Each structure stands twice: as C-alpha cells, then as structure tokens.
Coordinates of C-alpha atoms in Angstrom, one line a residue:
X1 CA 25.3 -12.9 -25.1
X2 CA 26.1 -12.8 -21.4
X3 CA 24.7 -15.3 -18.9
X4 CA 21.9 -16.7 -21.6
X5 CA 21.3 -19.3 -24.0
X6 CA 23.1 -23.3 -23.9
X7 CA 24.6 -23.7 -20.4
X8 CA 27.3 -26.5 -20.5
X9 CA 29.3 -28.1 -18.0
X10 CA 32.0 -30.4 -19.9
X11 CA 31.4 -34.5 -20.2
X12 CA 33.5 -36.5 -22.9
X13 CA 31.0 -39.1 -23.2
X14 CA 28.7 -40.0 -25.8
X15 CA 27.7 -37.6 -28.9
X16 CA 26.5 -34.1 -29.1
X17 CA 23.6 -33.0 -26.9
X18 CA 20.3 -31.8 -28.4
X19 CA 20.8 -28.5 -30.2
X20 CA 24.2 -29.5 -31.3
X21 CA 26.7 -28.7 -28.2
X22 CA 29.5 -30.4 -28.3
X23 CA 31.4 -30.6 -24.8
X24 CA 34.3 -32.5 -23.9
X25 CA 36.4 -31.7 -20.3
X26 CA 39.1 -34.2 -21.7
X27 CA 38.9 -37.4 -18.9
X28 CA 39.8 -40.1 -21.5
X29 CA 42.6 -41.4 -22.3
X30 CA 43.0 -39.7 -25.7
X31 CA 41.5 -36.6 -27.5
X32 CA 37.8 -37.8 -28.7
X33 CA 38.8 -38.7 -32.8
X34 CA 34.7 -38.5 -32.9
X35 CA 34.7 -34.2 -32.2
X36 CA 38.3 -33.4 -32.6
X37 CA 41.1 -33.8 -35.5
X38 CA 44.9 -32.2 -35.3
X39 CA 45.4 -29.8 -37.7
X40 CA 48.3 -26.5 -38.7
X41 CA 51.1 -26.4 -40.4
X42 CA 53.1 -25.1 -37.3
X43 CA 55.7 -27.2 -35.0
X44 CA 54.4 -27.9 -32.1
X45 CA 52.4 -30.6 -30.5
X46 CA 49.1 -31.0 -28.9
X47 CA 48.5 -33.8 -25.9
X48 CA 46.7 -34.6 -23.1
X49 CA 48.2 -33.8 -19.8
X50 CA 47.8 -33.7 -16.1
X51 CA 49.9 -31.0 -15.4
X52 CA 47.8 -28.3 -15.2
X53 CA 43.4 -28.8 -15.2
X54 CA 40.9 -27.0 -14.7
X55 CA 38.1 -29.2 -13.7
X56 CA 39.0 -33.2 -13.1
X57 CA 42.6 -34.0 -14.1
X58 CA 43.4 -33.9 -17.5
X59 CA 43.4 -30.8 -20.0
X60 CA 44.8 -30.4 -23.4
X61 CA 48.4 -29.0 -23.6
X62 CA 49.2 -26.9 -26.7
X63 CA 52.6 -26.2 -27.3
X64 CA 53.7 -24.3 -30.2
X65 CA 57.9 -22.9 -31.3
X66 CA 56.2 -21.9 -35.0
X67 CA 53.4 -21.4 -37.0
X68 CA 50.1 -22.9 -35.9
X69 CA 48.5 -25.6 -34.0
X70 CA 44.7 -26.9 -33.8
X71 CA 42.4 -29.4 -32.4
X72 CA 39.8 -29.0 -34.8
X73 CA 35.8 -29.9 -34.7
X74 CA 33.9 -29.8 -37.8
X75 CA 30.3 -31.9 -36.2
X76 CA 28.7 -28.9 -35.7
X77 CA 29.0 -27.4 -39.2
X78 CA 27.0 -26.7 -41.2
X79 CA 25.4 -24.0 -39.0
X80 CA 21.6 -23.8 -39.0
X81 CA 22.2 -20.4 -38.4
X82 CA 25.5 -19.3 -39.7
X83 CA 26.2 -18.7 -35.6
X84 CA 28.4 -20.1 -33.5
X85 CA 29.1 -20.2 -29.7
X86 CA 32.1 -21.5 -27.8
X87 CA 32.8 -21.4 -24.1
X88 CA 36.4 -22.6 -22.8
X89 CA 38.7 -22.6 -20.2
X90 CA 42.0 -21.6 -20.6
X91 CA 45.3 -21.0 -18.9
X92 CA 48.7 -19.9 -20.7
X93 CA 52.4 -19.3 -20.0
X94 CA 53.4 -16.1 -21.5
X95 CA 51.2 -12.7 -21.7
X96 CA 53.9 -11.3 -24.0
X97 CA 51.4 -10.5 -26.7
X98 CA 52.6 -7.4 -28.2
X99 CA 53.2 -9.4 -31.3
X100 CA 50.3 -11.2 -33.2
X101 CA 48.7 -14.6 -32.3
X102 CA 46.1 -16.3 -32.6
X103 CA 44.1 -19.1 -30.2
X104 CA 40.7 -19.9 -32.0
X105 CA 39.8 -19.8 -35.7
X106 CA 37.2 -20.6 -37.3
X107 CA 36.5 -20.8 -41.3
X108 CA 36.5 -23.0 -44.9
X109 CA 39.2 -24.3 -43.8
X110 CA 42.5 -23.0 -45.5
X111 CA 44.6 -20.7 -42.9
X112 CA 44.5 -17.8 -45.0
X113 CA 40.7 -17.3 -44.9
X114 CA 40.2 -17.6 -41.1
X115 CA 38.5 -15.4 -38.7
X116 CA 40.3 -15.7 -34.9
X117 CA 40.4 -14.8 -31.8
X118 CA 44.1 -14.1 -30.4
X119 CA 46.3 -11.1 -29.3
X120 CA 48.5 -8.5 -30.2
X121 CA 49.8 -4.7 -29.0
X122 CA 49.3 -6.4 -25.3
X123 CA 45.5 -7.1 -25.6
X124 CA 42.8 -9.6 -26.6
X125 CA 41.6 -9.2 -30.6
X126 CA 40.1 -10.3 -33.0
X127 CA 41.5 -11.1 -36.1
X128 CA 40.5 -11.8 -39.9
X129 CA 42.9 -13.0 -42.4
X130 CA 41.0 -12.9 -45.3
X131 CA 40.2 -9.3 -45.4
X132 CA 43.5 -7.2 -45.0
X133 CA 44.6 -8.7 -41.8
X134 CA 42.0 -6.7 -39.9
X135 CA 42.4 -6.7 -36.0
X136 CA 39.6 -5.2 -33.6
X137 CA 39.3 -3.7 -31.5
X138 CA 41.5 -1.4 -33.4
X139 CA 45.2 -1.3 -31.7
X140 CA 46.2 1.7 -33.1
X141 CA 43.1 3.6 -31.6
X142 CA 42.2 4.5 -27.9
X143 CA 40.2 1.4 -26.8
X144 CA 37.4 0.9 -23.8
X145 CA 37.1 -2.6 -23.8
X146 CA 40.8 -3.5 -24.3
X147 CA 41.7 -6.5 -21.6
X148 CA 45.3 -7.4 -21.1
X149 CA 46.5 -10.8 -20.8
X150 CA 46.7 -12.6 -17.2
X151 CA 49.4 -15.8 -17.5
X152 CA 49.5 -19.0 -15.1
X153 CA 45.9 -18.4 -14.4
X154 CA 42.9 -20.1 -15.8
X155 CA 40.3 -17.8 -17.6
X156 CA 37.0 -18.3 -18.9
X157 CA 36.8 -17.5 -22.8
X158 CA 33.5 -17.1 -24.2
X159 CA 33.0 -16.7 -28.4
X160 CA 30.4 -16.1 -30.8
X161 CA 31.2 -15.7 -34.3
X162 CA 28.3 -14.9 -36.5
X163 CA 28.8 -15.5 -39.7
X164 CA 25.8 -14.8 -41.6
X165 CA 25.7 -10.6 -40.3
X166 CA 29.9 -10.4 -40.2
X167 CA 30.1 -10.0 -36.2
X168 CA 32.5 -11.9 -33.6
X169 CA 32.4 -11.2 -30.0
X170 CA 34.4 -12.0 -26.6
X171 CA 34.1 -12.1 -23.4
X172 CA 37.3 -12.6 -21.2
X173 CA 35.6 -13.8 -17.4
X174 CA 32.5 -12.1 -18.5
X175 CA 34.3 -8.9 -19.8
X176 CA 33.7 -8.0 -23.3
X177 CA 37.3 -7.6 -24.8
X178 CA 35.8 -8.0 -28.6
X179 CA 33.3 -6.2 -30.0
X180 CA 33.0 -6.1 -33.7
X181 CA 29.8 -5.5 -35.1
X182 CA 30.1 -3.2 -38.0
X183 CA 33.0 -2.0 -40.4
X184 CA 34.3 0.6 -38.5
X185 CA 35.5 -1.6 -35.6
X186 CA 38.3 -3.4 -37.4
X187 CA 41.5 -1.4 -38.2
X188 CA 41.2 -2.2 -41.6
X189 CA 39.4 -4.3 -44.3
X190 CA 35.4 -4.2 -44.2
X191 CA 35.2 -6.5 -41.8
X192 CA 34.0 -9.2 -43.7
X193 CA 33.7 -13.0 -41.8
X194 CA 34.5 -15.9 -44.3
X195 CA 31.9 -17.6 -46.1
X196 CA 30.9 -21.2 -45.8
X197 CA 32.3 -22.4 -42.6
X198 CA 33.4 -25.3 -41.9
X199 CA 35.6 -25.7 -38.4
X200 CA 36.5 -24.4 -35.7
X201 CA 39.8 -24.9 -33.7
X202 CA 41.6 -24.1 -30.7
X203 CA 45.4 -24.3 -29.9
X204 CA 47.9 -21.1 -30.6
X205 CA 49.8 -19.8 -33.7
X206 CA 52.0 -18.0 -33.9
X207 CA 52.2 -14.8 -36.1
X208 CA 55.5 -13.2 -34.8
X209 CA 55.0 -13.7 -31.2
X210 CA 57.0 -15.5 -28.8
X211 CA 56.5 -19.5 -28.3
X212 CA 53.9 -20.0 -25.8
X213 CA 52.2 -23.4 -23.7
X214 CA 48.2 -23.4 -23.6
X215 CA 46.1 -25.6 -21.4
X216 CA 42.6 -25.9 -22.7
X217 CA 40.1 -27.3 -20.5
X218 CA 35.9 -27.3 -20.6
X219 CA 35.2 -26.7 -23.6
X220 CA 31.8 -26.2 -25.5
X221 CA 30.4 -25.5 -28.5
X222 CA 26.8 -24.9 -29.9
X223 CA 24.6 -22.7 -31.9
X224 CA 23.5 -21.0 -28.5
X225 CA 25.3 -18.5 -25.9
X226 CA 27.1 -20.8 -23.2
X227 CA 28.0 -20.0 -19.9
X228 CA 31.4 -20.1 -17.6
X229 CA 29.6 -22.2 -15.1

C-alpha cells in the first residue's frame, strides 16, 4: 500500500475527483453537508476551528467527554471493489490509550457492527465490534509493529479496509502499526469485516478511555492507496 496508487493533496471545492476520492482540507466556512454528515451517540461536539491546522487554517476539532463522535461520508459507497482507502492528518491531546478508543469506523452503519481503527494497551489497533471485540495486532501478545501514540503532534494516518477478503491495514507516518490479514492476527473472533458497507467516519469514541480533543486535517478517501504528500 505504501507510496502507490491515488495521490491527494486536500481541496474542498467541487465534487469527487475521477475514481471517486473525496478530499476536503476544510477552508470553508462550514463542514461540506455534500461529503460529510454528524453522526454518534456520544457527547461531544465536532466544529471547525483555527486553533490548530495542518495545512491552510482551519481543521476539524473533535471533542468528545462520552461515547462517540463522527463526521461521516457515505458518497463513496457502494465500493466497486469492496476496498477502501483513506489518508488523514491528525493531531490529538492525550496519548493515554491504555484503555480502548476508537478514531475511524467504517460499516452498515449501526455502532455495533463497525470495523475501526483506534487504540488501546498504549498502541495503535484495530478493532472489530461485530466479531467478539477483536483487537489486532493482538495486545496480549509480543508485537513487532506496535506504534505508541505521539500527542500535540500532527501525524499522517493512512487506512485501507478491504472488505471483500476481511483485511484492514495502517500506516502511522508510513509505519505499518496494523496488519491484519488473516484470522490469527486478531486476539479473538475470526476476524471477520462487516458486510455491506456503507460509511465511513472519523472523530473519537470513547470505549473506557479518557476524554480526548482531535484535530483532523487533509483528508482523503478513494478506492486507491493515497499518499501523505
């Protein structure tokens, strides 16, 4: 996945490119109601905001004291494919991840059938809800890849989860941190991505971790790898 495929570079105008990236770096004056839609149950809020950016002046701030918190796109589903790609830039608070959260999900829709990307034991996992909880790479278990958490700092996240052959990988600055490509990576379930897809959001939740503040800045999606640049 590294360094190939759909190179974006952000731009909140007009619709998706051809191929079906969506990119948005956040300029306006309001999150695009066109590609994005607030969603979670969770208290929290989710704003534009000039305190912190990544490129230009503006990125979305995620705030979030309970339960969970999106900005949700669903122009890109269906998936020709049953692949997805995301590349964003990101920048939290709080690297006190030794409890379970969760920053990206993807699925049907309800919260219970989600696959994410988020934290817990201290590192970057991933995590599905809809098959025992699963979490890889597996905490419990020595781990190569395992990347810690850096806060006040932005990073470069970049996601594929492929539906159709039940593997989701991540690269933290162009480190794998997830890997999970067969059964035996996730602690527990069968590893098993939902079926029929149909969003993907980003924001934080919070599974018995502490409150955190996300900036979210840069972000693409498509049905092709995507670059940091």
């Amino acid at each position: 996945m590294a360094g190939s495929g759909g190179e974006a570079t952000g731009g909140s105008s007009g619709g998706p490119p051809s191929g079906g990236l969506v990119t948005d770096d956040f300029e306006g004056a309001m999150l695009d109601p066109a590609k994005w839609e607030i969603g979670g149950n969770g208290q929290g809020t989710v704003e534009l905001t000039t305190e912190q950016a990544h490129g230009g002046q503006k990125s979305v701030k995620v705030t979030v004291t309970s339960g969970q918190k999106l900005f949700i796109n669903k122009s890109v589903f269906p998936l020709p494919n049953g692949v997805i790609h995301f590349r964003v830039w990101m920048r939290f608070t709080n690297d006190q991840w030794q409890n379970h959260l969760a920053f990206v999900a993807a699925g049907p829709g309800p919260e219970s059938q989600e696959v994410r990307f988020g934290g817990q034991a201290g590192y970057y996992h991933a995590n599905l809800a809809g098959d025992y909880d699963g979490l890889s790479p597996n905490p419990f278990q020595p781990c190569d890849i395992c990347t810690p958490p850096v806060a006040n700092q932005w990073v470069c996240l970049r996601g594929m989860f492929d539906f159709a052959n039940d593997d989701a990988r991540l690269y933290v600055d162009d480190k794998l941190a997830v890997d999970a490509t067969d059964p035996s990576d996730w602690h527990s379930g069968n590893g098993n991505l939902p079926e029929n897809p149909t969003q993907i959001g980003f924001g934080w939740a919070l599974y018995g971790a502490p409150m955190n503040t996300v900036y979210y800045d840069d972000i693409a999606i498509g049905y092709e790898p995507i670059d940091c640049n």
